[in-house]
């Protein structure tokens, strides 16, 4: 099998790397970036510090802070106005997955126009698009290293998966110092998101030797550090390890794929406004239990990398230990069920058929070791609710 690989051209990794952002942008021959971020990072002063870094490098940046969690097609409108008004030649996504995904969408729409729906999977988007430089502030989405963006259609509440090299950042600046202020809940949710990326990349039907190595390394790193950083957010070494693992997991799934967890997670986020990492965590143990029998060797490798099984465990036993370990991890990280999170049972039941349809429509479940039917997806939604 020939694997088509896509990676950022430039990656700067390490504490303090954000101070080199201006040099990275200037080195690409760019001068008028639109800095896409959110109100929170403006409020902390982080966006102002990044803007100053760009100005010191001789650039002419403009700040756009109107991104929203789980970006929507409506939320892109003001961003496009800012992009065109500034005559931007590049877009910097500064924040968690939402600002980075917004930046990717704006970079494409700013050149090609049209509606975001025109670009959703299964279409593969090759461009043209403005160059994107990604600067993550959470250790989870991996969007700084992926050719993927997710935008919710404001008219239908469908979380649209959009794919292709047009969304691949040309550069990523990965600085763990930007994550030191993350609260425990966000630390947990983004950490499980990264772990889901790595496991799904490894068990995916599109897995390859390149993505496999990155996925297993990320799983091992997250296994050693996620509980540690959840307990003590000031642990700089653990923060740095998680940041690198999230980027590696992003590279892994971008060059393989995600699978059923992500396919089912997106509709939960769209309809019930649950943070993406948290909806992944709600699903992860049950979906893994549903899938292990079809790829016990692959799941066993994940269990050993996570530290949940030993080299002497048989494949089936090791795979079962992975399911147990995920249940324990979600318990230790206080992951709620949908019911405990406050989602109305009647609304959950009413929307389950639509969520199953949207999950299948995203294409991600087709990469799962067990390709589910709509009925099986509905059963899994029912199983995790309680």
Tab-separated table of C-alpha atoms in Angstrom:
chain	number	residue	atom	x	y	z
A	1	UNK	CA	0.000	0.000	0.000
A	2	UNK	CA	1.246	3.487	-0.868
A	3	UNK	CA	0.517	6.044	1.849
A	4	UNK	CA	0.080	9.680	0.865
A	5	UNK	CA	1.594	11.791	3.644
A	6	UNK	CA	0.973	15.439	4.473
A	7	UNK	CA	2.823	17.429	7.154
A	8	UNK	CA	3.555	21.071	7.962
A	9	UNK	CA	6.602	22.351	6.100
A	10	UNK	CA	7.963	23.970	9.276
A	11	UNK	CA	7.482	22.834	12.886
A	12	UNK	CA	8.989	24.700	15.838
A	13	UNK	CA	8.611	22.722	19.068
A	14	UNK	CA	9.702	23.695	22.573
A	15	UNK	CA	9.033	26.003	25.484
A	16	UNK	CA	9.338	29.580	24.307
A	17	UNK	CA	8.810	28.678	20.649
A	18	UNK	CA	5.999	31.227	20.294
A	19	UNK	CA	8.611	33.993	20.505
A	20	UNK	CA	9.856	32.780	17.117
A	21	UNK	CA	6.445	33.046	15.436
A	22	UNK	CA	7.234	36.356	13.730
A	23	UNK	CA	10.451	34.956	12.292
A	24	UNK	CA	8.585	31.896	11.004
A	25	UNK	CA	5.963	33.999	9.234
A	26	UNK	CA	8.517	36.409	7.805
A	27	UNK	CA	10.698	33.511	6.690
A	28	UNK	CA	7.818	32.266	4.578
A	29	UNK	CA	7.813	35.562	2.703
A	30	UNK	CA	4.533	36.684	4.284
A	31	UNK	CA	3.801	40.105	5.736
A	32	UNK	CA	0.073	40.652	6.403
A	33	UNK	CA	-1.218	37.842	8.617
A	34	UNK	CA	-4.699	37.738	10.104
A	35	UNK	CA	-4.318	36.477	13.682
A	36	UNK	CA	-7.425	34.368	14.366
A	37	UNK	CA	-8.122	33.743	18.046
A	38	UNK	CA	-10.871	34.005	20.662
A	39	UNK	CA	-12.037	36.444	23.313
A	40	UNK	CA	-10.488	34.398	26.129
A	41	UNK	CA	-6.954	34.732	24.751
A	42	UNK	CA	-7.527	38.428	24.204
A	43	UNK	CA	-8.631	38.725	27.828
A	44	UNK	CA	-5.526	36.969	29.158
A	45	UNK	CA	-3.232	39.230	27.163
A	46	UNK	CA	-1.825	36.308	25.181
A	47	UNK	CA	-3.146	37.604	21.859
A	48	UNK	CA	-1.559	41.007	22.481
A	49	UNK	CA	1.803	39.378	23.246
A	50	UNK	CA	1.649	37.338	20.053
A	51	UNK	CA	0.702	40.415	18.044
A	52	UNK	CA	3.716	42.228	19.492
A	53	UNK	CA	5.947	39.345	18.427
A	54	UNK	CA	4.675	39.691	14.878
A	55	UNK	CA	5.175	43.466	14.856
A	56	UNK	CA	8.762	43.099	16.128
A	57	UNK	CA	9.436	40.883	13.120
A	58	UNK	CA	8.393	43.718	10.814
A	59	UNK	CA	4.977	42.281	9.952
A	60	UNK	CA	1.600	44.023	9.688
A	61	UNK	CA	-0.855	41.788	11.571
A	62	UNK	CA	-4.549	42.266	12.219
A	63	UNK	CA	-6.342	40.627	15.125
A	64	UNK	CA	-9.651	38.808	14.713
A	65	UNK	CA	-10.989	37.437	18.004
A	66	UNK	CA	-14.527	36.496	16.970
A	67	UNK	CA	-14.130	32.722	16.875
A	68	UNK	CA	-16.528	30.591	18.915
A	69	UNK	CA	-16.279	27.106	20.425
A	70	UNK	CA	-17.153	24.552	17.750
A	71	UNK	CA	-17.027	27.148	14.941
A	72	UNK	CA	-20.077	27.583	12.747
A	73	UNK	CA	-20.628	28.823	9.237
A	74	UNK	CA	-22.209	31.951	10.713
A	75	UNK	CA	-19.151	32.612	12.879
A	76	UNK	CA	-16.937	32.696	9.780
A	77	UNK	CA	-18.746	35.684	8.241
A	78	UNK	CA	-17.059	38.372	10.336
A	79	UNK	CA	-13.729	36.605	9.938
A	80	UNK	CA	-13.999	36.758	6.163
A	81	UNK	CA	-14.764	40.463	6.356
A	82	UNK	CA	-11.648	40.969	8.497
A	83	UNK	CA	-9.565	38.845	6.125
A	84	UNK	CA	-10.570	40.793	3.037
A	85	UNK	CA	-10.485	44.166	4.807
A	86	UNK	CA	-6.894	43.550	5.886
A	87	UNK	CA	-5.867	42.179	2.481
A	88	UNK	CA	-4.307	39.320	4.422
A	89	UNK	CA	-1.712	37.136	2.742
A	90	UNK	CA	-1.809	34.475	5.472
A	91	UNK	CA	-3.832	33.311	8.459
A	92	UNK	CA	-2.512	32.443	11.931
A	93	UNK	CA	-4.705	30.152	14.024
A	94	UNK	CA	-3.911	30.902	17.684
A	95	UNK	CA	-5.790	28.918	20.309
A	96	UNK	CA	-7.417	25.535	20.728
A	97	UNK	CA	-9.000	23.520	17.970
A	98	UNK	CA	-11.745	26.087	17.320
A	99	UNK	CA	-9.510	29.051	16.380
A	100	UNK	CA	-7.231	26.784	14.345
A	101	UNK	CA	-10.179	25.200	12.520
A	102	UNK	CA	-11.640	28.661	11.921
A	103	UNK	CA	-8.318	29.855	10.507
A	104	UNK	CA	-8.185	26.930	8.091
A	105	UNK	CA	-11.721	27.562	6.891
A	106	UNK	CA	-11.082	31.286	6.418
A	107	UNK	CA	-7.885	30.578	4.473
A	108	UNK	CA	-9.829	28.470	1.981
A	109	UNK	CA	-12.990	30.565	1.734
A	110	UNK	CA	-10.949	33.743	1.460
A	111	UNK	CA	-9.494	32.513	-1.831
A	112	UNK	CA	-12.173	30.241	-3.277
A	113	UNK	CA	-15.402	31.677	-1.875
A	114	UNK	CA	-18.587	29.622	-1.794
A	115	UNK	CA	-20.110	27.904	1.213
A	116	UNK	CA	-18.294	25.656	3.666
A	117	UNK	CA	-20.792	22.928	2.797
A	118	UNK	CA	-19.260	22.877	-0.691
A	119	UNK	CA	-16.018	21.591	0.809
A	120	UNK	CA	-17.202	18.890	3.243
A	121	UNK	CA	-16.194	15.210	3.064
A	122	UNK	CA	-16.002	13.124	0.988
A	123	UNK	CA	-14.594	15.955	-1.130
A	124	UNK	CA	-10.802	16.247	-0.863
A	125	UNK	CA	-9.742	19.884	-1.053
A	126	UNK	CA	-6.448	20.660	-2.761
A	127	UNK	CA	-6.699	24.447	-2.754
A	128	UNK	CA	-5.861	27.124	-3.521
A	129	UNK	CA	-5.900	28.644	-0.041
A	130	UNK	CA	-3.924	31.199	1.937
A	131	UNK	CA	-1.007	29.816	3.988
A	132	UNK	CA	-2.000	28.833	7.527
A	133	UNK	CA	0.347	29.025	10.502
A	134	UNK	CA	-1.004	27.193	13.558
A	135	UNK	CA	-0.159	27.949	17.192
A	136	UNK	CA	-1.996	25.618	19.610
A	137	UNK	CA	-2.753	26.633	23.191
A	138	UNK	CA	-4.241	23.286	24.249
A	139	UNK	CA	-2.710	19.821	24.117
A	140	UNK	CA	-5.444	17.949	22.342
A	141	UNK	CA	-6.851	18.763	18.923
A	142	UNK	CA	-3.626	18.310	16.977
A	143	UNK	CA	-5.110	20.658	14.380
A	144	UNK	CA	-1.727	22.342	14.019
A	145	UNK	CA	-0.539	19.253	12.158
A	146	UNK	CA	-3.632	18.059	10.287
A	147	UNK	CA	-5.244	18.488	6.892
A	148	UNK	CA	-8.654	18.563	8.568
A	149	UNK	CA	-11.082	21.209	9.760
A	150	UNK	CA	-14.530	20.806	11.341
A	151	UNK	CA	-17.186	23.500	10.919
A	152	UNK	CA	-20.831	23.282	12.034
A	153	UNK	CA	-23.495	24.239	9.487
A	154	UNK	CA	-25.530	26.929	11.252
A	155	UNK	CA	-28.650	25.959	9.325
A	156	UNK	CA	-28.664	22.221	10.041
A	157	UNK	CA	-26.453	21.766	13.141
A	158	UNK	CA	-24.357	19.287	11.157
A	159	UNK	CA	-20.699	19.205	12.165
A	160	UNK	CA	-19.039	19.041	8.762
A	161	UNK	CA	-15.728	17.254	8.371
A	162	UNK	CA	-13.635	18.960	5.688
A	163	UNK	CA	-10.472	17.334	4.400
A	164	UNK	CA	-7.498	17.860	2.145
A	165	UNK	CA	-4.088	19.466	1.703
A	166	UNK	CA	-5.714	22.898	1.446
A	167	UNK	CA	-6.247	22.740	5.226
A	168	UNK	CA	-2.706	21.611	6.084
A	169	UNK	CA	-0.857	24.352	7.992
A	170	UNK	CA	2.344	25.363	6.278
A	171	UNK	CA	3.894	25.884	9.709
A	172	UNK	CA	3.182	24.932	13.312
A	173	UNK	CA	4.629	26.590	16.409
A	174	UNK	CA	4.171	24.289	19.390
A	175	UNK	CA	4.942	25.867	22.763
A	176	UNK	CA	3.886	24.056	25.942
A	177	UNK	CA	4.145	27.245	27.998
A	178	UNK	CA	0.872	28.307	26.372
A	179	UNK	CA	-0.903	25.415	28.142
A	180	UNK	CA	0.248	26.094	31.710
A	181	UNK	CA	-2.943	27.953	32.629
A	182	UNK	CA	-5.347	25.280	31.334
A	183	UNK	CA	-7.863	24.242	34.041
A	184	UNK	CA	-8.225	20.552	34.989
A	185	UNK	CA	-11.436	19.928	32.991
A	186	UNK	CA	-9.956	21.311	29.792
A	187	UNK	CA	-6.704	19.448	30.471
A	188	UNK	CA	-8.598	16.173	30.809
A	189	UNK	CA	-10.854	16.650	27.799
A	190	UNK	CA	-8.098	17.713	25.431
A	191	UNK	CA	-5.826	14.958	26.716
A	192	UNK	CA	-8.430	12.274	26.030
A	193	UNK	CA	-9.003	13.859	22.614
A	194	UNK	CA	-5.315	13.371	21.801
A	195	UNK	CA	-5.407	9.796	23.074
A	196	UNK	CA	-8.461	9.069	20.932
A	197	UNK	CA	-6.670	10.475	17.888
A	198	UNK	CA	-3.706	8.193	18.480
A	199	UNK	CA	-5.681	5.008	19.152
A	200	UNK	CA	-8.069	5.547	16.251
A	201	UNK	CA	-5.178	6.334	13.892
A	202	UNK	CA	-3.548	3.040	14.881
A	203	UNK	CA	-6.633	0.814	14.551
A	204	UNK	CA	-7.999	2.586	11.471
A	205	UNK	CA	-8.393	0.701	8.212
A	206	UNK	CA	-6.184	3.439	6.718
A	207	UNK	CA	-3.304	2.950	9.172
A	208	UNK	CA	0.205	2.807	7.736
A	209	UNK	CA	3.750	2.398	8.988
A	210	UNK	CA	4.317	6.146	9.227
A	211	UNK	CA	1.197	6.883	11.258
A	212	UNK	CA	1.683	3.762	13.398
A	213	UNK	CA	4.962	4.950	14.904
A	214	UNK	CA	3.609	8.382	15.765
A	215	UNK	CA	0.410	6.907	17.226
A	216	UNK	CA	2.143	4.433	19.535
A	217	UNK	CA	4.619	7.043	20.743
A	218	UNK	CA	1.766	9.444	21.516
A	219	UNK	CA	-0.215	6.742	23.343
A	220	UNK	CA	2.782	5.897	25.529
A	221	UNK	CA	3.473	9.541	26.356
A	222	UNK	CA	-0.153	10.288	27.202
A	223	UNK	CA	-0.339	7.150	29.349
A	224	UNK	CA	2.559	8.409	31.459
A	225	UNK	CA	1.563	12.056	31.730
A	226	UNK	CA	-2.189	12.719	31.444
A	227	UNK	CA	-3.159	11.878	35.028
A	228	UNK	CA	-0.060	13.706	36.221
A	229	UNK	CA	-0.871	16.955	34.462
A	230	UNK	CA	-4.554	16.690	35.422
A	231	UNK	CA	-3.497	16.535	39.064
A	232	UNK	CA	-0.947	19.340	38.785
A	233	UNK	CA	-1.346	21.775	35.914
A	234	UNK	CA	1.874	23.567	36.858
A	235	UNK	CA	3.950	20.462	36.070
A	236	UNK	CA	5.877	21.977	33.159
A	237	UNK	CA	7.585	18.731	32.135
A	238	UNK	CA	4.257	16.907	31.924
A	239	UNK	CA	2.713	19.824	30.013
A	240	UNK	CA	5.557	19.685	27.488
A	241	UNK	CA	5.172	15.928	27.065
A	242	UNK	CA	1.418	16.219	26.503
A	243	UNK	CA	1.864	19.047	23.996
A	244	UNK	CA	4.290	17.016	21.896
A	245	UNK	CA	2.071	13.927	22.126
A	246	UNK	CA	-0.952	15.886	20.922
A	247	UNK	CA	0.982	17.088	17.868
A	248	UNK	CA	2.236	13.569	17.154
A	249	UNK	CA	-1.296	12.195	17.481
A	250	UNK	CA	-2.516	14.892	15.101
A	251	UNK	CA	0.117	13.913	12.556
A	252	UNK	CA	-0.871	10.262	13.008
A	253	UNK	CA	-4.587	10.625	12.379
A	254	UNK	CA	-4.122	13.201	9.619
A	255	UNK	CA	-2.061	10.628	7.724
A	256	UNK	CA	-4.322	7.708	8.662
A	257	UNK	CA	-7.817	8.649	9.838
A	258	UNK	CA	-10.064	8.780	12.835
A	259	UNK	CA	-12.879	6.274	13.165
A	260	UNK	CA	-16.118	5.558	14.991
A	261	UNK	CA	-15.496	7.562	18.186
A	262	UNK	CA	-15.060	10.750	16.191
A	263	UNK	CA	-17.903	9.940	13.842
A	264	UNK	CA	-20.275	9.636	16.806
A	265	UNK	CA	-18.712	12.490	18.768
A	266	UNK	CA	-19.291	15.277	16.259
A	267	UNK	CA	-23.124	15.082	16.330
A	268	UNK	CA	-23.109	15.166	20.143
A	269	UNK	CA	-21.122	18.378	20.010
A	270	UNK	CA	-23.290	19.888	17.308
A	271	UNK	CA	-26.670	19.163	18.903
A	272	UNK	CA	-25.831	19.397	22.612
A	273	UNK	CA	-22.837	21.777	22.595
A	274	UNK	CA	-20.584	19.336	24.419
A	275	UNK	CA	-16.874	20.074	24.086
A	276	UNK	CA	-15.302	17.822	21.473
A	277	UNK	CA	-12.788	16.150	23.773
A	278	UNK	CA	-15.459	15.499	26.383
A	279	UNK	CA	-17.848	13.901	23.882
A	280	UNK	CA	-14.969	11.704	22.701
A	281	UNK	CA	-14.327	10.666	26.300
A	282	UNK	CA	-18.002	9.807	26.837
A	283	UNK	CA	-17.816	7.424	23.879
A	284	UNK	CA	-14.273	6.076	23.976
A	285	UNK	CA	-14.598	3.048	26.319
A	286	UNK	CA	-17.907	1.790	24.867
A	287	UNK	CA	-16.868	2.216	21.235
A	288	UNK	CA	-13.550	0.484	21.942
A	289	UNK	CA	-15.381	-2.435	23.574
A	290	UNK	CA	-17.614	-2.646	20.486
A	291	UNK	CA	-14.593	-2.714	18.147
A	292	UNK	CA	-11.840	-4.782	19.796
A	293	UNK	CA	-12.907	-8.196	18.507
A	294	UNK	CA	-12.259	-7.128	14.905
A	295	UNK	CA	-8.647	-6.044	15.509
A	296	UNK	CA	-7.391	-7.572	18.779
A	297	UNK	CA	-3.743	-7.327	17.765
A	298	UNK	CA	-3.933	-3.631	17.022
A	299	UNK	CA	-5.807	-2.847	20.226
A	300	UNK	CA	-3.350	-5.027	22.166
A	301	UNK	CA	-0.496	-2.897	20.848
A	302	UNK	CA	-2.335	0.192	22.078
A	303	UNK	CA	-2.839	-1.399	25.500
A	304	UNK	CA	0.861	-2.195	25.818
A	305	UNK	CA	1.859	1.311	24.732
A	306	UNK	CA	-0.558	2.828	27.246
A	307	UNK	CA	0.906	0.662	30.009
A	308	UNK	CA	-2.322	-1.267	30.511
A	309	UNK	CA	-0.959	-4.654	29.376
A	310	UNK	CA	2.369	-6.446	29.304
A	311	UNK	CA	4.284	-8.069	26.487
A	312	UNK	CA	3.318	-11.491	27.859
A	313	UNK	CA	-0.434	-10.868	27.673
A	314	UNK	CA	-2.191	-12.637	24.815
A	315	UNK	CA	-3.762	-10.345	22.212
A	316	UNK	CA	-7.326	-10.847	23.371
A	317	UNK	CA	-6.445	-10.334	27.029
A	318	UNK	CA	-4.399	-7.242	26.275
A	319	UNK	CA	-7.176	-5.759	24.149
A	320	UNK	CA	-9.670	-6.347	26.965
A	321	UNK	CA	-7.302	-4.623	29.372
A	322	UNK	CA	-7.344	-1.567	27.106
A	323	UNK	CA	-11.123	-1.306	27.501
A	324	UNK	CA	-10.762	-1.581	31.282
A	325	UNK	CA	-7.986	1.007	31.288
A	326	UNK	CA	-10.106	3.488	29.348
A	327	UNK	CA	-12.974	3.051	31.810
A	328	UNK	CA	-10.526	3.685	34.673
A	329	UNK	CA	-8.997	6.702	32.970
A	330	UNK	CA	-12.379	8.310	32.344
A	331	UNK	CA	-13.329	7.647	35.977
A	332	UNK	CA	-10.104	9.205	37.234
A	333	UNK	CA	-10.626	12.241	34.994
A	334	UNK	CA	-14.253	12.652	36.196
A	335	UNK	CA	-15.736	12.229	32.719
A	336	UNK	CA	-19.547	12.486	33.063
A	337	UNK	CA	-22.117	10.476	31.149
A	338	UNK	CA	-24.445	12.479	28.891
A	339	UNK	CA	-27.121	12.180	31.595
A	340	UNK	CA	-24.774	13.427	34.317
A	341	UNK	CA	-23.703	16.260	32.015
A	342	UNK	CA	-27.329	17.449	32.004
A	343	UNK	CA	-28.479	16.348	28.558
A	344	UNK	CA	-32.235	15.832	28.499
A	345	UNK	CA	-33.145	12.144	27.983
A	346	UNK	CA	-36.063	12.916	25.690
A	347	UNK	CA	-33.913	15.125	23.466
A	348	UNK	CA	-31.176	12.474	23.420
A	349	UNK	CA	-33.628	9.766	22.358
A	350	UNK	CA	-35.305	12.000	19.780
A	351	UNK	CA	-32.049	13.032	18.134
A	352	UNK	CA	-30.316	9.648	18.264
A	353	UNK	CA	-31.505	8.503	14.784
A	354	UNK	CA	-30.352	11.791	13.234
A	355	UNK	CA	-27.015	11.630	15.077
A	356	UNK	CA	-26.474	8.088	13.802
A	357	UNK	CA	-27.215	9.223	10.258
A	358	UNK	CA	-24.817	12.168	10.582
A	359	UNK	CA	-22.117	9.968	12.114
A	360	UNK	CA	-22.256	7.584	9.170
A	361	UNK	CA	-22.423	10.462	6.715
A	362	UNK	CA	-19.122	11.864	7.980
A	363	UNK	CA	-17.298	8.820	6.650
A	364	UNK	CA	-15.272	8.233	9.818
A	365	UNK	CA	-17.136	5.067	10.931
A	366	UNK	CA	-16.140	3.416	7.650
A	367	UNK	CA	-12.523	3.452	8.892
A	368	UNK	CA	-13.397	1.565	12.097
A	369	UNK	CA	-12.308	-2.069	12.549
A	370	UNK	CA	-16.026	-2.892	12.801
A	371	UNK	CA	-18.055	-0.806	10.364
A	372	UNK	CA	-21.348	-0.278	12.211
A	373	UNK	CA	-24.885	-0.045	10.969
A	374	UNK	CA	-27.061	2.912	11.886
A	375	UNK	CA	-28.897	0.658	14.330
A	376	UNK	CA	-25.666	-0.318	16.077
A	377	UNK	CA	-24.669	3.333	16.394
A	378	UNK	CA	-28.038	4.102	17.950
A	379	UNK	CA	-27.493	1.254	20.415
A	380	UNK	CA	-24.104	2.687	21.371
A	381	UNK	CA	-25.631	6.125	21.937
A	382	UNK	CA	-28.245	4.530	24.186
A	383	UNK	CA	-25.587	2.552	26.060
A	384	UNK	CA	-23.443	5.547	26.978
A	385	UNK	CA	-26.302	7.837	28.008
A	386	UNK	CA	-26.893	6.419	31.463
